[in-house]
Amino acid sequence: MSREKKPVEKSQHRYDELRDGAGEVREVWKPLAEAVAKMSPAEYTRRHNAAQRMLSDNGVTYNVYDENEGQARRWRLDILPFVIAEDEWAKIEAGVIQRARLANALAADIYGPQRLITEGYLPPHIVYGHPQFLRPLVGFEPPGGVFVHSYSVDLSRRPDGSWTVMASRADAVSGIGYALENRIVVGQIFADLFTDMRVQRLAEFFQAHREAVQALAGEGRAVLLSPGPHNEAYFEHAFLAHYLDLTLVEGDDLVVHDDHVFLKTLRGLDQVSVIFRRVDSDFCDPLELRGDSALGVPGLLQAVRAKNVVLANALGGSVVESPALDAYMHGAAEALLGEELLIPDIPTIWCGTEWGREEALSRLEHGVVRGAFDSRPLFSRRSTAKLGRELTPVELRALKARLARRGATMVTQDIVPPGNAPIFSDGAFTTKPVTLRVFAAWTKNGYQIMPGGLARVSDDDSIKSLSLQSGALSKDVWIPSTGPISTFSLLRQTKENVAIQRTGNSPPSRAMDNLFWLGRYSERADDLGRILRTIVQRRGEGSGSGDGAMQVYLCDLLQAVVPGKLPRHDAPWLVARLRTLLGDRASPDGLPQLLSRVRRTAWSARDRLSLETWQTIYLMTEPDMLPSSGQIFGSAEALTCLDRLVRHGAAFAGHCAENMTRGPNWLFTDLGRRVERCLHLAWLVGQVAAPTVLIESERLRIALEISSSVMTYRSRYLNTYHLAPLLDLLLLDDSNPRSVTFQLAAAERALEELERITPKGQGTAAVLYVRALRKTTEADGILMKIAADPAALRAHLERVVAGVSGLSDAITDAYFRHAIRHRTGSEKRED
């Protein structure tokens, strides 16, 4: 008979982390409590707000999507750390190391000899019935016999002060990057206190883990495989990749040839030897696992079986996370390790036996019912968990029927009331339920525990709010030490000579594609902002807004920006259109949507941008920066918003120009900006030259304002406005950063540099294309011809638009052909 340990009832009061039974502050909390007590409420609030600004500036988010597709949510941090005494931490450490060893042994047995099943320790259905039991990997043993390189366990404090395991993660572990970010922020907010309390550092843990995994694989690139920017924890993936010197990749970046994994880079294919995996196992190979997965790498399993790549973690770990397995962990530990569990599991009943079904129903009033293979956090998005006491009579009858029919797919788990921890909320201190996530990593000396963790605090007193997806707060975890504190840093220090290098590893093509489009989208947003700002200024008091010709021209100009229904040429239509383009977040052609594309594309390239550059983009694309479409339109407010947008756009351009080394990241960002600016200038000149009711001098002034060329023009021609000088300035002047010729010259230099640093012949076609385009658009005598003949000017502008659109295609063909993805707004512009 399968050896399921019967649960034991516990009392339902909660453990107070801060105070003991006599109401006194616990010894380990005293330094923190005394320091906080000396702070005025205003001082603590100031520190709290500083932490929130740091998180916001760093772009720390945890994306939450509901049935309506939801949105990214800012990471929530309570700056008061969760403190654990050193002697108590030693017990947790021993228990979690044992758990990590057990998880690895379980995976090795499940995909190996399956002794737990044959000897009756584990019901077969718990393994074979698991939807993520990967049959193609049965019999496979990973390098070094290590299935679980990273492991986490969620702990809850029992009323008697002991700990219990609520859940564990052995497949795609998450949260460790957020724990590190919390430490960075809180360590700065309480810098003196952090030093005085001798809090244990984290860097050695990460270094030991990275070195151990890379030692298994030998030569080759090490990458971090992410599902992509839409994943809830993408910030963590980008953050960890940067912190651990890994290349952040998605499934499309990798390809399998001859049972080896390669990274698609600008210089060709680089072999990958280690994949730190953040994609769930069943999504990793659409050939042998989930055929509908767009996140994995076709053929990856074959490369894994050939032992040409190390996956950390190895595939198949989801089976170890099964709630149904919790009922049998006690026996598994005895069978596989010969040890008693140091930290027990949450009391669990598997409903696959007659006894289990009867026992589950008898305990339902004080427990949770959930799917046997549902390892999602309790009450998180799409969790099957339901409180037994909240079931309606109809739901209860349905549950009993399902238990009778398919009891093996269900478990019940007792409610273990978590301990309470102090938090600062709404300007005051209070206590809320707390759980603790502890992380383990495999190293050459066995499993090592990160000396800290991720504490999660409920927003209310319900256990339903302890999931991060439900809006729980997070806390840094401090382990004060009585011994020496490590000063190790991941910043490498060596006495050996270091070879001087001017380039790094060749970047993934997809990342360069994202930067190219970041340049295009940011320039497009700047162009639209300048157009709208000029129109708003012109309709303001004292600018000729009462002039009928000006109003007609402004309406026509706005219509040309975003074609649609024919304009009415009256003030109400103009105001309504401005309101839509400025504030309607549902309008596909408005500024809010365009800025959203800028942010999404920057987010996809987050690991390629400096913190200062990201912060500038974040401020530029803040949704609250633009007025709401429901507000009464005011020119002053609109101008303030548009001025701010243009300033942030200039700041981003400045960061690119002054802070980015002239490598691939800068080259592709700049190429995107040059392509987009060329298209905009050709469009703008076309609007100026088109016949209209407004006199030419006014049209020229508007074009000069939009193109930020007023001062240059006046310094040369004073207030004399003619078409030929404007055409020279905006089309042919190679000294003007706002001219077509300047853009094409810059694009040519960038493409020549790319041709130099990529394999011979890869970028030749793009270089030849831009040279031919320049020859066509900068021919001798072209100015006199186009200035005197409107038809010749139109034909010239059409050649510019077609040529630059073709240049964009040539760049894509040369460098992005295996990274092409559909992008909203990436269609070619028409004149």
PDB file of N, CA, C and O in Angstrom, residues 614-658:
ATOM      1  N   TRP A 614      16.900  53.567 -19.599  1.00  0.00           N
ATOM      2  CA  TRP A 614      15.590  52.989 -19.314  1.00  0.00           C
ATOM      3  C   TRP A 614      14.729  53.969 -18.515  1.00  0.00           C
ATOM      4  O   TRP A 614      13.539  54.122 -18.786  1.00  0.00           O
ATOM      5  N   GLN A 615      15.300  54.629 -17.541  1.00  0.00           N
ATOM      6  CA  GLN A 615      14.536  55.584 -16.736  1.00  0.00           C
ATOM      7  C   GLN A 615      13.986  56.711 -17.596  1.00  0.00           C
ATOM      8  O   GLN A 615      12.848  57.162 -17.403  1.00  0.00           O
ATOM      9  N   THR A 616      14.763  57.176 -18.565  1.00  0.00           N
ATOM     10  CA  THR A 616      14.286  58.229 -19.470  1.00  0.00           C
ATOM     11  C   THR A 616      13.120  57.733 -20.308  1.00  0.00           C
ATOM     12  O   THR A 616      12.114  58.434 -20.473  1.00  0.00           O
ATOM     13  N   ILE A 617      13.239  56.525 -20.837  1.00  0.00           N
ATOM     14  CA  ILE A 617      12.139  55.952 -21.611  1.00  0.00           C
ATOM     15  C   ILE A 617      10.907  55.770 -20.735  1.00  0.00           C
ATOM     16  O   ILE A 617       9.777  56.036 -21.154  1.00  0.00           O
ATOM     17  N   TYR A 618      11.124  55.325 -19.512  1.00  0.00           N
ATOM     18  CA  TYR A 618      10.013  55.105 -18.586  1.00  0.00           C
ATOM     19  C   TYR A 618       9.256  56.403 -18.332  1.00  0.00           C
ATOM     20  O   TYR A 618       8.017  56.440 -18.355  1.00  0.00           O
ATOM     21  N   LEU A 619       9.991  57.487 -18.111  1.00  0.00           N
ATOM     22  CA  LEU A 619       9.344  58.781 -17.872  1.00  0.00           C
ATOM     23  C   LEU A 619       8.645  59.280 -19.139  1.00  0.00           C
ATOM     24  O   LEU A 619       7.546  59.846 -19.072  1.00  0.00           O
ATOM     25  N   MET A 620       9.265  59.080 -20.274  1.00  0.00           N
ATOM     26  CA  MET A 620       8.694  59.542 -21.538  1.00  0.00           C
ATOM     27  C   MET A 620       7.388  58.835 -21.862  1.00  0.00           C
ATOM     28  O   MET A 620       6.494  59.406 -22.472  1.00  0.00           O
ATOM     29  N   THR A 621       7.264  57.583 -21.437  1.00  0.00           N
ATOM     30  CA  THR A 621       6.108  56.773 -21.832  1.00  0.00           C
ATOM     31  C   THR A 621       5.103  56.559 -20.709  1.00  0.00           C
ATOM     32  O   THR A 621       4.224  55.702 -20.826  1.00  0.00           O
ATOM     33  N   GLU A 622       5.243  57.288 -19.623  1.00  0.00           N
ATOM     34  CA  GLU A 622       4.281  57.165 -18.520  1.00  0.00           C
ATOM     35  C   GLU A 622       2.866  57.438 -19.023  1.00  0.00           C
ATOM     36  O   GLU A 622       2.613  58.487 -19.651  1.00  0.00           O
ATOM     37  N   PRO A 623       1.904  56.548 -18.777  1.00  0.00           N
ATOM     38  CA  PRO A 623       0.534  56.768 -19.257  1.00  0.00           C
ATOM     39  C   PRO A 623      -0.086  58.059 -18.745  1.00  0.00           C
ATOM     40  O   PRO A 623      -0.893  58.685 -19.434  1.00  0.00           O
ATOM     41  N   ASP A 624       0.296  58.476 -17.532  1.00  0.00           N
ATOM     42  CA  ASP A 624      -0.298  59.674 -16.942  1.00  0.00           C
ATOM     43  C   ASP A 624       0.311  60.965 -17.487  1.00  0.00           C
ATOM     44  O   ASP A 624      -0.119  62.054 -17.093  1.00  0.00           O
ATOM     45  N   MET A 625       1.291  60.844 -18.374  1.00  0.00           N
ATOM     46  CA  MET A 625       1.941  62.045 -18.874  1.00  0.00           C
ATOM     47  C   MET A 625       1.025  62.828 -19.814  1.00  0.00           C
ATOM     48  O   MET A 625       1.123  64.044 -19.932  1.00  0.00           O
ATOM     49  N   LEU A 626       0.111  62.140 -20.506  1.00  0.00           N
ATOM     50  CA  LEU A 626      -0.788  62.784 -21.454  1.00  0.00           C
ATOM     51  C   LEU A 626      -2.150  63.012 -20.828  1.00  0.00           C
ATOM     52  O   LEU A 626      -2.588  62.237 -19.964  1.00  0.00           O
ATOM     53  N   PRO A 627      -2.868  64.036 -21.255  1.00  0.00           N
ATOM     54  CA  PRO A 627      -4.201  64.286 -20.705  1.00  0.00           C
ATOM     55  C   PRO A 627      -5.176  63.195 -21.138  1.00  0.00           C
ATOM     56  O   PRO A 627      -5.037  62.601 -22.210  1.00  0.00           O
ATOM     57  N   SER A 628      -6.171  62.928 -20.309  1.00  0.00           N
ATOM     58  CA  SER A 628      -7.184  61.936 -20.641  1.00  0.00           C
ATOM     59  C   SER A 628      -8.118  62.487 -21.709  1.00  0.00           C
ATOM     60  O   SER A 628      -8.413  63.688 -21.749  1.00  0.00           O
ATOM     61  N   SER A 629      -8.601  61.581 -22.581  1.00  0.00           N
ATOM     62  CA  SER A 629      -9.520  62.009 -23.641  1.00  0.00           C
ATOM     63  C   SER A 629     -10.845  62.490 -23.075  1.00  0.00           C
ATOM     64  O   SER A 629     -11.593  63.195 -23.747  1.00  0.00           O
ATOM     65  N   GLY A 630     -11.143  62.116 -21.826  1.00  0.00           N
ATOM     66  CA  GLY A 630     -12.392  62.541 -21.218  1.00  0.00           C
ATOM     67  C   GLY A 630     -12.332  63.931 -20.610  1.00  0.00           C
ATOM     68  O   GLY A 630     -13.363  64.492 -20.226  1.00  0.00           O
ATOM     69  N   GLN A 631     -11.121  64.485 -20.508  1.00  0.00           N
ATOM     70  CA  GLN A 631     -10.987  65.813 -19.924  1.00  0.00           C
ATOM     71  C   GLN A 631     -11.362  66.894 -20.934  1.00  0.00           C
ATOM     72  O   GLN A 631     -11.302  66.695 -22.144  1.00  0.00           O
ATOM     73  N   ILE A 632     -11.751  68.050 -20.399  1.00  0.00           N
ATOM     74  CA  ILE A 632     -11.983  69.204 -21.263  1.00  0.00           C
ATOM     75  C   ILE A 632     -10.650  69.620 -21.863  1.00  0.00           C
ATOM     76  O   ILE A 632      -9.645  69.758 -21.155  1.00  0.00           O
ATOM     77  N   PHE A 633     -10.622  69.814 -23.185  1.00  0.00           N
ATOM     78  CA  PHE A 633      -9.357  70.130 -23.846  1.00  0.00           C
ATOM     79  C   PHE A 633      -8.891  71.533 -23.489  1.00  0.00           C
ATOM     80  O   PHE A 633      -9.651  72.501 -23.610  1.00  0.00           O
ATOM     81  N   GLY A 634      -7.647  71.625 -23.042  1.00  0.00           N
ATOM     82  CA  GLY A 634      -7.051  72.921 -22.742  1.00  0.00           C
ATOM     83  C   GLY A 634      -5.704  73.034 -23.423  1.00  0.00           C
ATOM     84  O   GLY A 634      -4.850  72.153 -23.278  1.00  0.00           O
ATOM     85  N   SER A 635      -5.487  74.111 -24.156  1.00  0.00           N
ATOM     86  CA  SER A 635      -4.242  74.277 -24.894  1.00  0.00           C
ATOM     87  C   SER A 635      -3.038  74.321 -23.972  1.00  0.00           C
ATOM     88  O   SER A 635      -1.983  73.741 -24.269  1.00  0.00           O
ATOM     89  N   ALA A 636      -3.175  75.000 -22.822  1.00  0.00           N
ATOM     90  CA  ALA A 636      -2.036  75.135 -21.912  1.00  0.00           C
ATOM     91  C   ALA A 636      -1.606  73.770 -21.381  1.00  0.00           C
ATOM     92  O   ALA A 636      -0.407  73.439 -21.352  1.00  0.00           O
ATOM     93  N   GLU A 637      -2.573  72.957 -20.962  1.00  0.00           N
ATOM     94  CA  GLU A 637      -2.246  71.627 -20.448  1.00  0.00           C
ATOM     95  C   GLU A 637      -1.646  70.754 -21.544  1.00  0.00           C
ATOM     96  O   GLU A 637      -0.660  70.035 -21.321  1.00  0.00           O
ATOM     97  N   ALA A 638      -2.227  70.819 -22.737  1.00  0.00           N
ATOM     98  CA  ALA A 638      -1.719  70.024 -23.850  1.00  0.00           C
ATOM     99  C   ALA A 638      -0.283  70.415 -24.190  1.00  0.00           C
ATOM    100  O   ALA A 638       0.575  69.555 -24.422  1.00  0.00           O
ATOM    101  N   LEU A 639      -0.002  71.722 -24.213  1.00  0.00           N
ATOM    102  CA  LEU A 639       1.350  72.169 -24.520  1.00  0.00           C
ATOM    103  C   LEU A 639       2.346  71.719 -23.458  1.00  0.00           C
ATOM    104  O   LEU A 639       3.476  71.338 -23.773  1.00  0.00           O
ATOM    105  N   THR A 640       1.923  71.752 -22.205  1.00  0.00           N
ATOM    106  CA  THR A 640       2.806  71.286 -21.127  1.00  0.00           C
ATOM    107  C   THR A 640       3.180  69.823 -21.332  1.00  0.00           C
ATOM    108  O   THR A 640       4.346  69.430 -21.215  1.00  0.00           O
ATOM    109  N   CYS A 641       2.175  68.996 -21.652  1.00  0.00           N
ATOM    110  CA  CYS A 641       2.419  67.566 -21.870  1.00  0.00           C
ATOM    111  C   CYS A 641       3.315  67.338 -23.077  1.00  0.00           C
ATOM    112  O   CYS A 641       4.257  66.533 -23.032  1.00  0.00           O
ATOM    113  N   LEU A 642       3.052  68.063 -24.152  1.00  0.00           N
ATOM    114  CA  LEU A 642       3.823  67.863 -25.377  1.00  0.00           C
ATOM    115  C   LEU A 642       5.247  68.390 -25.231  1.00  0.00           C
ATOM    116  O   LEU A 642       6.200  67.785 -25.747  1.00  0.00           O
ATOM    117  N   ASP A 643       5.424  69.510 -24.525  1.00  0.00           N
ATOM    118  CA  ASP A 643       6.775  70.003 -24.250  1.00  0.00           C
ATOM    119  C   ASP A 643       7.571  68.967 -23.461  1.00  0.00           C
ATOM    120  O   ASP A 643       8.755  68.713 -23.737  1.00  0.00           O
ATOM    121  N   ARG A 644       6.912  68.363 -22.479  1.00  0.00           N
ATOM    122  CA  ARG A 644       7.592  67.355 -21.664  1.00  0.00           C
ATOM    123  C   ARG A 644       7.971  66.141 -22.510  1.00  0.00           C
ATOM    124  O   ARG A 644       9.067  65.579 -22.379  1.00  0.00           O
ATOM    125  N   LEU A 645       7.075  65.732 -23.387  1.00  0.00           N
ATOM    126  CA  LEU A 645       7.366  64.597 -24.269  1.00  0.00           C
ATOM    127  C   LEU A 645       8.579  64.882 -25.147  1.00  0.00           C
ATOM    128  O   LEU A 645       9.477  64.041 -25.293  1.00  0.00           O
ATOM    129  N   VAL A 646       8.612  66.072 -25.747  1.00  0.00           N
ATOM    130  CA  VAL A 646       9.736  66.422 -26.619  1.00  0.00           C
ATOM    131  C   VAL A 646      11.039  66.479 -25.826  1.00  0.00           C
ATOM    132  O   VAL A 646      12.095  66.028 -26.301  1.00  0.00           O
ATOM    133  N   ARG A 647      10.987  66.984 -24.598  1.00  0.00           N
ATOM    134  CA  ARG A 647      12.205  67.029 -23.772  1.00  0.00           C
ATOM    135  C   ARG A 647      12.698  65.628 -23.442  1.00  0.00           C
ATOM    136  O   ARG A 647      13.898  65.351 -23.507  1.00  0.00           O
ATOM    137  N   HIS A 648      11.770  64.749 -23.072  1.00  0.00           N
ATOM    138  CA  HIS A 648      12.178  63.373 -22.767  1.00  0.00           C
ATOM    139  C   HIS A 648      12.721  62.681 -24.013  1.00  0.00           C
ATOM    140  O   HIS A 648      13.677  61.891 -23.928  1.00  0.00           O
ATOM    141  N   GLY A 649      12.120  62.966 -25.171  1.00  0.00           N
ATOM    142  CA  GLY A 649      12.637  62.395 -26.408  1.00  0.00           C
ATOM    143  C   GLY A 649      14.048  62.869 -26.696  1.00  0.00           C
ATOM    144  O   GLY A 649      14.915  62.094 -27.130  1.00  0.00           O
ATOM    145  N   ALA A 650      14.292  64.165 -26.442  1.00  0.00           N
ATOM    146  CA  ALA A 650      15.639  64.695 -26.630  1.00  0.00           C
ATOM    147  C   ALA A 650      16.620  64.077 -25.637  1.00  0.00           C
ATOM    148  O   ALA A 650      17.784  63.803 -25.973  1.00  0.00           O
ATOM    149  N   ALA A 651      16.151  63.843 -24.421  1.00  0.00           N
ATOM    150  CA  ALA A 651      17.011  63.208 -23.410  1.00  0.00           C
ATOM    151  C   ALA A 651      17.379  61.787 -23.832  1.00  0.00           C
ATOM    152  O   ALA A 651      18.532  61.352 -23.672  1.00  0.00           O
ATOM    153  N   PHE A 652      16.410  61.044 -24.381  1.00  0.00           N
ATOM    154  CA  PHE A 652      16.705  59.696 -24.855  1.00  0.00           C
ATOM    155  C   PHE A 652      17.727  59.728 -25.987  1.00  0.00           C
ATOM    156  O   PHE A 652      18.689  58.955 -26.009  1.00  0.00           O
ATOM    157  N   ALA A 653      17.536  60.651 -26.932  1.00  0.00           N
ATOM    158  CA  ALA A 653      18.491  60.784 -28.029  1.00  0.00           C
ATOM    159  C   ALA A 653      19.875  61.144 -27.484  1.00  0.00           C
ATOM    160  O   ALA A 653      20.904  60.656 -27.982  1.00  0.00           O
ATOM    161  N   GLY A 654      19.901  61.995 -26.458  1.00  0.00           N
ATOM    162  CA  GLY A 654      21.173  62.366 -25.850  1.00  0.00           C
ATOM    163  C   GLY A 654      21.861  61.198 -25.181  1.00  0.00           C
ATOM    164  O   GLY A 654      23.083  61.034 -25.291  1.00  0.00           O
ATOM    165  N   HIS A 655      21.085  60.366 -24.468  1.00  0.00           N
ATOM    166  CA  HIS A 655      21.668  59.164 -23.855  1.00  0.00           C
ATOM    167  C   HIS A 655      22.267  58.262 -24.928  1.00  0.00           C
ATOM    168  O   HIS A 655      23.357  57.698 -24.750  1.00  0.00           O
ATOM    169  N   CYS A 656      21.546  58.095 -26.031  1.00  0.00           N
ATOM    170  CA  CYS A 656      22.050  57.248 -27.112  1.00  0.00           C
ATOM    171  C   CYS A 656      23.351  57.822 -27.684  1.00  0.00           C
ATOM    172  O   CYS A 656      24.317  57.095 -27.925  1.00  0.00           O
ATOM    173  N   ALA A 657      23.362  59.149 -27.890  1.00  0.00           N
ATOM    174  CA  ALA A 657      24.515  59.777 -28.532  1.00  0.00           C
ATOM    175  C   ALA A 657      25.744  59.816 -27.630  1.00  0.00           C
ATOM    176  O   ALA A 657      26.873  59.640 -28.095  1.00  0.00           O
ATOM    177  N   GLU A 658      25.531  60.036 -26.323  1.00  0.00           N
ATOM    178  CA  GLU A 658      26.653  60.284 -25.430  1.00  0.00           C
ATOM    179  C   GLU A 658      27.039  59.109 -24.544  1.00  0.00           C
ATOM    180  O   GLU A 658      28.161  59.068 -24.040  1.00  0.00           O
TER     181      GLU A 658
END
